[in-house]
Amino acid sequence: MKKLTILVLVLAMATMLFAQGGKEAAASDGRPTIRLLTDATGIDDKSFNAAAWRGIVEYYGDTVEKPANRGKLYDVVTAQTQDMYIPNLRQASDEGYDLIMVTGFTWADALSEVAPQYPDQKYTIVDVDWVGQPNVMEFIYSEEQGSFLVGLAAALQAKEDGIQNPRFGFIGGVPGATITKFEMGYVQGIRSVFPNAQIYDYYANDWGKPELAKAQAKNWYDMGVYCIFSAAGGTGNGTIAQAKEYRNQGKNVWAIGVDSDQYADGIYTGTKSAVLTSMLKRVENSSLMVLKAVADGSFSGGVVQMGMADDGVGYSTANPELSANVVKLVDAAKADINSGKIKIFKTYREALAAGAAPAGLAALDD
């Protein structure tokens, strides 16, 4: 019994030391400590959270495959349900990390409640600009810009393939203003080539159910839809899975990746991928920027806008089946967006009023 009591005490002390270890390491190392808090899809979502994590490990000179400083200078905790958001934020705040990072608008309410309770703690959140606390750096992206490019690429590829009146699909995760920017940019990119293109949309109301996207993608591909863009976190991986199956069967259908370059996820044989292109939302740049700000003392609360001109968004040209002529035309459009020549509406309300998007879509602006 005495040995057991000593063992319990040792384990308790080790836990306390680990909780404080990050900050002590930073003091001697000169680099800040950070904890990333994610939703249930975690850093293996191959998309949004993965990009945030990639930026963190890159800052410390590590790789995703070999995160040598994990548990020393940085770590990650995944909340399996939203009712764990506030407890996870409070626990991380109590443990003395220099910075706490959360990803996605579903964290906004929890962070708005916790941040004022820890005024000396630095926080950062991605995809939100309304927390408004002096200790929270908020990053938002011009998703409509990158999404315009992938919509344009898909439409131009369809044109080169000689497809008459191609149809397109969009799958969203949880509807809201952020995902609407993805959809509106995509729609406007398509319609810049095919003004009357038929576009379907579907919202899974979940970030982690790929089976829902797979079933919807199968339905649309069977109806003759040429390309589907998913902005749905891990849910969107179902679209890629279905596109892989069908392209392996010789069907001319495509998926578009999101956030990270998902070309490799779409490979079905050799180097052939079912992911035509990906809308790159470089969340890793937010991770790098905020960590550098903490390190050099320039961190401050407020909103940071990451657009195409800031290398915040873009598109992937990794797939060799994406026509060189298409790439040339998309790059020209990219320059026109940066110069302001091409205007992109980021709300459904604006796009609908301008005739840039069809009626009947499920997108929400709020």
mmCIF file of C-alpha atoms in Angstrom:
data_model
loop_
_atom_site.group_PDB
_atom_site.id
_atom_site.type_symbol
_atom_site.label_atom_id
_atom_site.label_comp_id
_atom_site.label_asym_id
_atom_site.label_seq_id
_atom_site.Cartn_x
_atom_site.Cartn_y
_atom_site.Cartn_z
ATOM 1 C CA MET A 1 0.000 0.000 0.000
ATOM 2 C CA LYS A 2 2.847 2.371 0.840
ATOM 3 C CA LYS A 3 4.507 1.686 -2.539
ATOM 4 C CA LEU A 4 1.203 2.308 -4.284
ATOM 5 C CA THR A 5 0.758 5.639 -2.491
ATOM 6 C CA ILE A 6 4.272 6.747 -3.502
ATOM 7 C CA LEU A 7 3.595 5.735 -7.119
ATOM 8 C CA VAL A 8 0.384 7.775 -7.174
ATOM 9 C CA LEU A 9 2.205 10.806 -5.782
ATOM 10 C CA VAL A 10 4.974 10.460 -8.376
ATOM 11 C CA LEU A 11 2.449 10.252 -11.197
ATOM 12 C CA ALA A 12 0.590 13.302 -9.884
ATOM 13 C CA MET A 13 3.818 15.300 -9.677
ATOM 14 C CA ALA A 14 4.774 14.212 -13.203
ATOM 15 C CA THR A 15 1.414 15.392 -14.492
ATOM 16 C CA MET A 16 1.862 18.774 -12.834
ATOM 17 C CA LEU A 17 5.385 19.096 -14.228
ATOM 18 C CA PHE A 18 4.189 18.214 -17.737
ATOM 19 C CA ALA A 19 1.460 20.838 -17.487
ATOM 20 C CA GLN A 20 4.048 23.450 -16.561
ATOM 21 C CA GLY A 21 6.849 22.033 -18.681
ATOM 22 C CA GLY A 22 5.994 23.835 -21.881
ATOM 23 C CA LYS A 23 6.343 27.281 -20.371
ATOM 24 C CA GLU A 24 9.571 26.383 -18.580
ATOM 25 C CA ALA A 25 10.971 25.013 -21.845
ATOM 26 C CA ALA A 26 10.075 28.248 -23.588
ATOM 27 C CA ALA A 27 11.855 30.270 -20.948
ATOM 28 C CA SER A 28 15.129 28.462 -21.603
ATOM 29 C CA ASP A 29 14.590 27.855 -25.312
ATOM 30 C CA GLY A 30 13.370 31.320 -26.279
ATOM 31 C CA ARG A 31 10.453 29.940 -28.291
ATOM 32 C CA PRO A 32 6.821 30.220 -27.200
ATOM 33 C CA THR A 33 4.668 27.255 -26.255
ATOM 34 C CA ILE A 34 1.333 26.554 -27.894
ATOM 35 C CA ARG A 35 -1.598 24.205 -27.525
ATOM 36 C CA LEU A 36 -3.874 23.640 -30.509
ATOM 37 C CA LEU A 37 -7.491 22.798 -29.690
ATOM 38 C CA THR A 38 -9.557 21.195 -32.446
ATOM 39 C CA ASP A 39 -13.040 19.864 -33.012
ATOM 40 C CA ALA A 40 -13.774 16.136 -33.235
ATOM 41 C CA THR A 41 -12.203 15.756 -36.684
ATOM 42 C CA GLY A 42 -8.737 16.396 -35.235
ATOM 43 C CA ILE A 43 -5.477 17.019 -37.054
ATOM 44 C CA ASP A 44 -5.986 13.992 -39.293
ATOM 45 C CA ASP A 45 -8.852 15.646 -41.180
ATOM 46 C CA LYS A 46 -6.483 16.166 -44.171
ATOM 47 C CA SER A 47 -7.897 19.656 -44.412
ATOM 48 C CA PHE A 48 -8.394 22.610 -42.062
ATOM 49 C CA ASN A 49 -7.008 21.322 -38.754
ATOM 50 C CA ALA A 50 -4.195 19.539 -40.548
ATOM 51 C CA ALA A 51 -3.092 22.846 -42.059
ATOM 52 C CA ALA A 52 -3.061 24.597 -38.665
ATOM 53 C CA TRP A 53 -1.019 21.770 -37.189
ATOM 54 C CA ARG A 54 1.371 21.778 -40.156
ATOM 55 C CA GLY A 55 2.159 25.452 -39.520
ATOM 56 C CA ILE A 56 2.825 24.800 -35.847
ATOM 57 C CA VAL A 57 5.270 21.950 -36.381
ATOM 58 C CA GLU A 58 6.969 23.919 -39.162
ATOM 59 C CA TYR A 59 7.559 26.858 -36.814
ATOM 60 C CA TYR A 60 9.535 24.579 -34.487
ATOM 61 C CA GLY A 61 11.556 23.075 -37.329
ATOM 62 C CA ASP A 62 9.732 19.746 -37.105
ATOM 63 C CA THR A 63 7.609 17.789 -39.570
ATOM 64 C CA VAL A 64 4.160 16.269 -39.252
ATOM 65 C CA GLU A 65 5.782 12.843 -39.573
ATOM 66 C CA LYS A 66 8.376 13.619 -36.889
ATOM 67 C CA PRO A 67 7.010 16.186 -34.399
ATOM 68 C CA ALA A 68 10.059 16.030 -32.141
ATOM 69 C CA ASN A 69 8.979 18.881 -29.862
ATOM 70 C CA ARG A 70 5.436 17.666 -29.328
ATOM 71 C CA GLY A 71 4.725 17.545 -25.625
ATOM 72 C CA LYS A 72 7.600 19.948 -24.986
ATOM 73 C CA LEU A 73 6.845 23.142 -26.885
ATOM 74 C CA TYR A 74 3.533 22.307 -28.535
ATOM 75 C CA ASP A 75 0.695 19.826 -28.390
ATOM 76 C CA VAL A 76 -2.884 19.291 -29.500
ATOM 77 C CA VAL A 77 -6.114 18.293 -27.788
ATOM 78 C CA THR A 78 -9.185 17.171 -29.720
ATOM 79 C CA ALA A 79 -12.675 17.809 -28.342
ATOM 80 C CA GLN A 80 -14.958 14.916 -29.195
ATOM 81 C CA THR A 81 -18.044 17.031 -28.511
ATOM 82 C CA GLN A 82 -18.714 20.768 -28.394
ATOM 83 C CA ASP A 83 -19.526 20.658 -24.684
ATOM 84 C CA MET A 84 -15.793 20.021 -24.158
ATOM 85 C CA TYR A 85 -14.772 23.314 -25.778
ATOM 86 C CA ILE A 86 -14.967 25.454 -22.636
ATOM 87 C CA PRO A 87 -13.337 22.854 -20.320
ATOM 88 C CA ASN A 88 -10.515 22.340 -22.834
ATOM 89 C CA LEU A 89 -9.939 26.082 -23.136
ATOM 90 C CA ARG A 90 -9.870 26.522 -19.361
ATOM 91 C CA GLN A 91 -7.538 23.574 -18.860
ATOM 92 C CA ALA A 92 -5.091 24.875 -21.459
ATOM 93 C CA SER A 93 -5.281 28.374 -19.931
ATOM 94 C CA ASP A 94 -4.508 26.979 -16.485
ATOM 95 C CA GLU A 95 -1.520 25.022 -17.770
ATOM 96 C CA GLY A 96 0.520 28.086 -18.720
ATOM 97 C CA TYR A 97 0.906 27.912 -22.494
ATOM 98 C CA ASP A 98 2.086 31.128 -24.108
ATOM 99 C CA LEU A 99 -0.538 30.756 -26.830
ATOM 100 C CA ILE A 100 -3.734 28.777 -27.284
ATOM 101 C CA MET A 101 -5.056 28.274 -30.805
ATOM 102 C CA VAL A 102 -8.554 27.173 -31.798
ATOM 103 C CA THR A 103 -9.763 26.474 -35.311
ATOM 104 C CA GLY A 104 -13.160 27.233 -36.761
ATOM 105 C CA PHE A 105 -16.204 29.345 -36.002
ATOM 106 C CA THR A 106 -17.758 26.641 -33.813
ATOM 107 C CA TRP A 107 -15.216 27.685 -31.140
ATOM 108 C CA ALA A 108 -16.246 31.355 -31.138
ATOM 109 C CA ASP A 109 -18.825 31.242 -28.341
ATOM 110 C CA ALA A 110 -16.582 29.214 -26.036
ATOM 111 C CA LEU A 111 -13.601 31.505 -26.643
ATOM 112 C CA SER A 112 -15.747 34.615 -26.129
ATOM 113 C CA GLU A 113 -16.657 33.269 -22.702
ATOM 114 C CA VAL A 114 -13.225 32.074 -21.600
ATOM 115 C CA ALA A 115 -10.875 34.767 -22.983
ATOM 116 C CA PRO A 116 -12.096 37.562 -20.644
ATOM 117 C CA GLN A 117 -11.564 35.231 -17.676
ATOM 118 C CA TYR A 118 -7.846 34.949 -18.528
ATOM 119 C CA PRO A 119 -6.867 38.474 -19.623
ATOM 120 C CA ASP A 120 -3.129 37.692 -19.560
ATOM 121 C CA GLN A 121 -3.470 34.597 -21.738
ATOM 122 C CA LYS A 122 -2.921 34.949 -25.484
ATOM 123 C CA TYR A 123 -5.399 33.234 -27.809
ATOM 124 C CA THR A 124 -5.863 32.975 -31.540
ATOM 125 C CA ILE A 125 -8.801 31.745 -33.596
ATOM 126 C CA VAL A 126 -9.205 31.090 -37.303
ATOM 127 C CA ASP A 127 -12.351 31.862 -39.331
ATOM 128 C CA VAL A 128 -13.791 34.328 -36.818
ATOM 129 C CA ASP A 129 -13.737 38.131 -36.647
ATOM 130 C CA TRP A 130 -16.298 38.868 -33.942
ATOM 131 C CA VAL A 131 -14.765 37.734 -30.625
ATOM 132 C CA GLY A 132 -13.398 41.234 -30.073
ATOM 133 C CA GLN A 133 -11.214 40.594 -27.012
ATOM 134 C CA PRO A 134 -7.845 42.383 -26.558
ATOM 135 C CA ASN A 135 -6.059 39.066 -25.943
ATOM 136 C CA VAL A 136 -7.435 37.300 -29.047
ATOM 137 C CA MET A 137 -5.846 37.528 -32.499
ATOM 138 C CA GLU A 138 -8.499 36.581 -35.059
ATOM 139 C CA PHE A 139 -7.710 35.371 -38.572
ATOM 140 C CA ILE A 140 -10.164 35.441 -41.432
ATOM 141 C CA TYR A 141 -9.558 34.401 -45.022
ATOM 142 C CA SER A 142 -10.838 35.494 -48.409
ATOM 143 C CA GLU A 143 -12.142 32.030 -49.213
ATOM 144 C CA GLU A 144 -14.270 33.406 -52.027
ATOM 145 C CA GLN A 145 -11.110 34.322 -53.953
ATOM 146 C CA GLY A 146 -9.511 30.883 -53.909
ATOM 147 C CA SER A 147 -12.879 29.245 -54.495
ATOM 148 C CA PHE A 148 -13.448 31.389 -57.583
ATOM 149 C CA LEU A 149 -10.205 29.997 -58.980
ATOM 150 C CA VAL A 150 -11.143 26.340 -58.470
ATOM 151 C CA GLY A 151 -14.623 26.936 -59.894
ATOM 152 C CA LEU A 152 -13.052 28.595 -62.908
ATOM 153 C CA ALA A 153 -10.562 25.725 -63.274
ATOM 154 C CA ALA A 154 -13.327 23.104 -63.174
ATOM 155 C CA ALA A 155 -15.424 24.970 -65.730
ATOM 156 C CA LEU A 156 -12.497 25.518 -68.097
ATOM 157 C CA GLN A 157 -11.501 21.846 -67.806
ATOM 158 C CA ALA A 158 -15.065 20.832 -68.664
ATOM 159 C CA LYS A 159 -14.958 23.131 -71.671
ATOM 160 C CA GLU A 160 -11.691 21.582 -72.853
ATOM 161 C CA ASP A 161 -13.235 18.139 -72.413
ATOM 162 C CA GLY A 162 -15.975 19.225 -74.827
ATOM 163 C CA ILE A 163 -18.776 18.726 -72.314
ATOM 164 C CA GLN A 164 -21.983 20.459 -73.300
ATOM 165 C CA ASN A 165 -23.841 22.138 -70.426
ATOM 166 C CA PRO A 166 -21.756 20.612 -67.614
ATOM 167 C CA ARG A 167 -23.292 20.421 -64.154
ATOM 168 C CA PHE A 168 -21.496 21.021 -60.888
ATOM 169 C CA GLY A 169 -21.982 20.315 -57.190
ATOM 170 C CA PHE A 170 -20.988 21.879 -53.883
ATOM 171 C CA ILE A 171 -20.998 20.089 -50.522
ATOM 172 C CA GLY A 172 -20.722 22.156 -47.345
ATOM 173 C CA GLY A 173 -20.224 21.103 -43.743
ATOM 174 C CA VAL A 174 -22.165 23.275 -41.289
ATOM 175 C CA PRO A 175 -23.851 26.203 -43.079
ATOM 176 C CA GLY A 176 -22.749 29.709 -42.151
ATOM 177 C CA ALA A 177 -21.040 32.837 -43.439
ATOM 178 C CA THR A 178 -17.608 31.227 -43.819
ATOM 179 C CA ILE A 179 -18.760 28.247 -45.895
ATOM 180 C CA THR A 180 -20.983 30.532 -47.949
ATOM 181 C CA LYS A 181 -17.835 32.364 -49.085
ATOM 182 C CA PHE A 182 -16.510 29.067 -50.436
ATOM 183 C CA GLU A 183 -19.738 28.330 -52.272
ATOM 184 C CA MET A 184 -20.236 31.809 -53.706
ATOM 185 C CA GLY A 185 -16.689 32.029 -55.031
ATOM 186 C CA TYR A 186 -17.001 28.577 -56.610
ATOM 187 C CA VAL A 187 -20.340 29.414 -58.230
ATOM 188 C CA GLN A 188 -19.057 32.699 -59.656
ATOM 189 C CA GLY A 189 -15.933 31.024 -61.023
ATOM 190 C CA ILE A 190 -18.053 28.437 -62.840
ATOM 191 C CA ARG A 191 -20.501 30.995 -64.143
ATOM 192 C CA SER A 192 -17.742 33.176 -65.546
ATOM 193 C CA VAL A 193 -17.370 30.399 -68.130
ATOM 194 C CA PHE A 194 -20.886 28.922 -68.215
ATOM 195 C CA PRO A 195 -23.285 31.736 -67.227
ATOM 196 C CA ASN A 196 -26.275 29.386 -67.007
ATOM 197 C CA ALA A 197 -24.538 26.393 -65.466
ATOM 198 C CA GLN A 198 -26.699 24.186 -63.265
ATOM 199 C CA ILE A 199 -25.206 23.969 -59.778
ATOM 200 C CA TYR A 200 -26.440 21.767 -56.943
ATOM 201 C CA ASP A 201 -25.588 22.183 -53.283
ATOM 202 C CA TYR A 202 -25.926 20.080 -50.144
ATOM 203 C CA TYR A 203 -25.003 20.725 -46.504
ATOM 204 C CA ALA A 204 -24.155 17.751 -44.305
ATOM 205 C CA ASN A 205 -24.442 19.736 -41.040
ATOM 206 C CA ASP A 206 -21.350 17.903 -39.842
ATOM 207 C CA TRP A 207 -17.595 18.168 -40.286
ATOM 208 C CA GLY A 208 -16.769 14.518 -39.714
ATOM 209 C CA LYS A 209 -19.162 12.279 -41.644
ATOM 210 C CA PRO A 210 -17.581 11.380 -44.996
ATOM 211 C CA GLU A 211 -20.276 8.790 -45.616
ATOM 212 C CA LEU A 212 -22.805 11.600 -46.110
ATOM 213 C CA ALA A 213 -20.697 13.332 -48.745
ATOM 214 C CA LYS A 214 -19.918 10.029 -50.451
ATOM 215 C CA ALA A 215 -23.590 9.145 -50.800
ATOM 216 C CA GLN A 216 -24.470 12.601 -52.135
ATOM 217 C CA ALA A 217 -21.523 12.604 -54.526
ATOM 218 C CA LYS A 218 -22.551 9.199 -55.911
ATOM 219 C CA ASN A 219 -26.066 10.485 -56.478
ATOM 220 C CA TRP A 220 -24.847 13.583 -58.316
ATOM 221 C CA TYR A 221 -22.208 11.801 -60.383
ATOM 222 C CA ASP A 222 -24.865 9.277 -61.420
ATOM 223 C CA MET A 223 -27.007 12.242 -62.541
ATOM 224 C CA GLY A 224 -24.192 13.494 -64.754
ATOM 225 C CA VAL A 225 -22.510 16.057 -62.490
ATOM 226 C CA TYR A 226 -18.982 16.691 -63.757
ATOM 227 C CA CYS A 227 -17.236 18.103 -60.684
ATOM 228 C CA ILE A 228 -17.951 18.499 -56.957
ATOM 229 C CA PHE A 229 -16.241 20.918 -54.580
ATOM 230 C CA SER A 230 -16.528 20.081 -50.884
ATOM 231 C CA ALA A 231 -15.834 22.567 -48.109
ATOM 232 C CA ALA A 232 -16.819 20.296 -45.268
ATOM 233 C CA GLY A 233 -13.707 19.298 -43.317
ATOM 234 C CA GLY A 234 -13.421 15.536 -42.905
ATOM 235 C CA THR A 235 -16.903 15.072 -44.354
ATOM 236 C CA GLY A 236 -15.595 16.161 -47.747
ATOM 237 C CA ASN A 237 -13.225 13.200 -47.891
ATOM 238 C CA GLY A 238 -16.259 11.148 -48.903
ATOM 239 C CA THR A 239 -16.529 13.139 -52.132
ATOM 240 C CA ILE A 240 -12.921 12.324 -52.974
ATOM 241 C CA ALA A 241 -13.473 8.644 -52.170
ATOM 242 C CA GLN A 242 -16.432 8.447 -54.558
ATOM 243 C CA ALA A 243 -14.600 10.330 -57.305
ATOM 244 C CA LYS A 244 -11.682 7.904 -56.962
ATOM 245 C CA GLU A 245 -13.994 4.928 -57.388
ATOM 246 C CA TYR A 246 -15.637 6.353 -60.479
ATOM 247 C CA ARG A 247 -12.474 7.578 -62.171
ATOM 248 C CA ASN A 248 -10.959 4.156 -61.575
ATOM 249 C CA GLN A 249 -13.956 2.823 -63.519
ATOM 250 C CA GLY A 250 -13.195 5.205 -66.372
ATOM 251 C CA LYS A 251 -15.843 7.823 -65.606
ATOM 252 C CA ASN A 252 -14.931 11.450 -66.283
ATOM 253 C CA VAL A 253 -15.801 12.985 -62.928
ATOM 254 C CA TRP A 254 -13.758 15.158 -60.600
ATOM 255 C CA ALA A 255 -13.519 16.234 -56.973
ATOM 256 C CA ILE A 256 -11.970 19.472 -55.729
ATOM 257 C CA GLY A 257 -10.013 19.446 -52.476
ATOM 258 C CA VAL A 258 -10.106 22.130 -49.810
ATOM 259 C CA ASP A 259 -7.816 23.925 -47.350
ATOM 260 C CA SER A 260 -4.816 21.622 -47.939
ATOM 261 C CA ASP A 261 -3.645 20.238 -51.281
ATOM 262 C CA GLN A 262 -5.568 16.955 -51.472
ATOM 263 C CA TYR A 263 -4.052 15.727 -54.733
ATOM 264 C CA ALA A 264 -2.373 12.784 -52.960
ATOM 265 C CA ASP A 265 -5.621 11.826 -51.229
ATOM 266 C CA GLY A 266 -7.256 11.439 -54.626
ATOM 267 C CA ILE A 267 -4.690 9.043 -56.152
ATOM 268 C CA TYR A 268 -6.398 5.906 -57.446
ATOM 269 C CA THR A 269 -3.672 4.438 -59.662
ATOM 270 C CA GLY A 270 -0.059 5.421 -60.213
ATOM 271 C CA THR A 271 0.031 9.217 -60.140
ATOM 272 C CA LYS A 272 -3.537 9.644 -61.382
ATOM 273 C CA SER A 273 -5.698 11.547 -58.918
ATOM 274 C CA ALA A 274 -9.430 12.182 -58.782
ATOM 275 C CA VAL A 275 -8.729 15.613 -57.238
ATOM 276 C CA LEU A 276 -8.509 18.023 -60.158
ATOM 277 C CA THR A 277 -7.324 20.899 -57.965
ATOM 278 C CA SER A 278 -7.682 22.106 -54.382
ATOM 279 C CA MET A 279 -8.702 25.448 -52.919
ATOM 280 C CA LEU A 280 -5.693 26.215 -50.764
ATOM 281 C CA LYS A 281 -6.553 27.999 -47.561
ATOM 282 C CA ARG A 282 -3.163 28.422 -45.993
ATOM 283 C CA VAL A 283 -4.135 28.200 -42.345
ATOM 284 C CA GLU A 284 -0.535 27.191 -41.671
ATOM 285 C CA ASN A 285 0.430 30.794 -42.408
ATOM 286 C CA SER A 286 -1.789 31.939 -39.533
ATOM 287 C CA SER A 287 -0.024 29.514 -37.206
ATOM 288 C CA LEU A 288 3.379 30.795 -38.303
ATOM 289 C CA MET A 289 2.381 34.470 -38.130
ATOM 290 C CA VAL A 290 0.863 34.357 -34.666
ATOM 291 C CA LEU A 291 3.727 32.310 -33.185
ATOM 292 C CA LYS A 292 6.242 34.805 -34.575
ATOM 293 C CA ALA A 293 4.171 37.646 -33.090
ATOM 294 C CA VAL A 294 4.210 36.011 -29.657
ATOM 295 C CA ALA A 295 7.948 35.399 -29.926
ATOM 296 C CA ASP A 296 8.863 38.974 -30.913
ATOM 297 C CA GLY A 297 6.375 40.665 -28.598
ATOM 298 C CA SER A 298 4.196 42.136 -31.357
ATOM 299 C CA PHE A 299 1.111 40.042 -30.543
ATOM 300 C CA SER A 300 -2.065 42.086 -30.214
ATOM 301 C CA GLY A 301 -5.773 41.408 -30.295
ATOM 302 C CA GLY A 302 -7.675 42.208 -33.454
ATOM 303 C CA VAL A 303 -8.586 40.876 -36.873
ATOM 304 C CA VAL A 304 -6.050 39.822 -39.508
ATOM 305 C CA GLN A 305 -7.373 39.426 -43.067
ATOM 306 C CA MET A 306 -5.579 36.828 -45.211
ATOM 307 C CA GLY A 307 -6.327 37.189 -48.917
ATOM 308 C CA MET A 308 -4.778 36.015 -52.143
ATOM 309 C CA ALA A 309 -2.357 38.936 -52.195
ATOM 310 C CA ASP A 310 -1.154 37.842 -48.724
ATOM 311 C CA ASP A 311 -0.675 34.246 -49.899
ATOM 312 C CA GLY A 312 -3.604 33.326 -47.690
ATOM 313 C CA VAL A 313 -5.587 31.516 -50.377
ATOM 314 C CA GLY A 314 -4.876 30.015 -53.779
ATOM 315 C CA TYR A 315 -5.287 26.858 -55.824
ATOM 316 C CA SER A 316 -3.251 23.741 -56.505
ATOM 317 C CA THR A 317 -1.690 22.796 -59.832
ATOM 318 C CA ALA A 318 -0.337 19.458 -58.583
ATOM 319 C CA ASN A 319 -2.526 17.316 -60.852
ATOM 320 C CA PRO A 320 -0.816 16.951 -64.259
ATOM 321 C CA GLU A 321 -4.237 16.333 -65.823
ATOM 322 C CA LEU A 322 -5.188 19.924 -65.087
ATOM 323 C CA SER A 323 -4.665 21.440 -68.523
ATOM 324 C CA ALA A 324 -1.730 23.820 -68.988
ATOM 325 C CA ASN A 325 -4.046 26.179 -70.820
ATOM 326 C CA VAL A 326 -6.480 26.075 -67.897
ATOM 327 C CA VAL A 327 -3.653 26.926 -65.495
ATOM 328 C CA LYS A 328 -2.650 29.860 -67.713
ATOM 329 C CA LEU A 329 -6.197 31.246 -67.727
ATOM 330 C CA VAL A 330 -6.695 30.722 -63.992
ATOM 331 C CA ASP A 331 -3.405 32.478 -63.224
ATOM 332 C CA ALA A 332 -4.580 35.407 -65.351
ATOM 333 C CA ALA A 333 -7.804 35.529 -63.321
ATOM 334 C CA LYS A 334 -5.752 35.428 -60.127
ATOM 335 C CA ALA A 335 -3.910 38.555 -61.244
ATOM 336 C CA ASP A 336 -7.222 40.227 -62.092
ATOM 337 C CA ILE A 337 -8.590 39.433 -58.627
ATOM 338 C CA ASN A 338 -5.524 40.937 -56.982
ATOM 339 C CA SER A 339 -5.814 44.075 -59.116
ATOM 340 C CA GLY A 340 -9.530 44.431 -58.381
ATOM 341 C CA LYS A 341 -10.555 43.903 -61.993
ATOM 342 C CA ILE A 342 -12.577 40.838 -60.999
ATOM 343 C CA LYS A 343 -15.038 41.461 -58.172
ATOM 344 C CA ILE A 344 -16.289 38.464 -56.206
ATOM 345 C CA PHE A 345 -19.369 38.553 -54.014
ATOM 346 C CA LYS A 346 -18.848 36.701 -50.746
ATOM 347 C CA THR A 347 -22.431 36.606 -49.466
ATOM 348 C CA TYR A 348 -25.345 34.812 -51.061
ATOM 349 C CA ARG A 349 -27.429 37.931 -50.643
ATOM 350 C CA GLU A 350 -25.036 40.023 -52.739
ATOM 351 C CA ALA A 351 -24.414 37.344 -55.354
ATOM 352 C CA LEU A 352 -28.115 36.684 -55.786
ATOM 353 C CA ALA A 353 -28.927 40.383 -56.147
ATOM 354 C CA ALA A 354 -26.204 40.766 -58.779
ATOM 355 C CA GLY A 355 -27.383 37.744 -60.737
ATOM 356 C CA ALA A 356 -24.063 36.018 -60.016
ATOM 357 C CA ALA A 357 -25.612 33.003 -58.257
ATOM 358 C CA PRO A 358 -28.814 31.008 -58.875
ATOM 359 C CA ALA A 359 -31.819 31.086 -56.582
ATOM 360 C CA GLY A 360 -32.637 28.072 -54.422
ATOM 361 C CA LEU A 361 -29.211 27.363 -52.924
ATOM 362 C CA ALA A 362 -28.949 26.320 -49.278
ATOM 363 C CA ALA A 363 -26.157 28.783 -48.410
ATOM 364 C CA LEU A 364 -26.615 30.945 -45.298
ATOM 365 C CA ASP A 365 -25.048 34.347 -44.726
ATOM 366 C CA ASP A 366 -25.386 34.302 -40.930
#
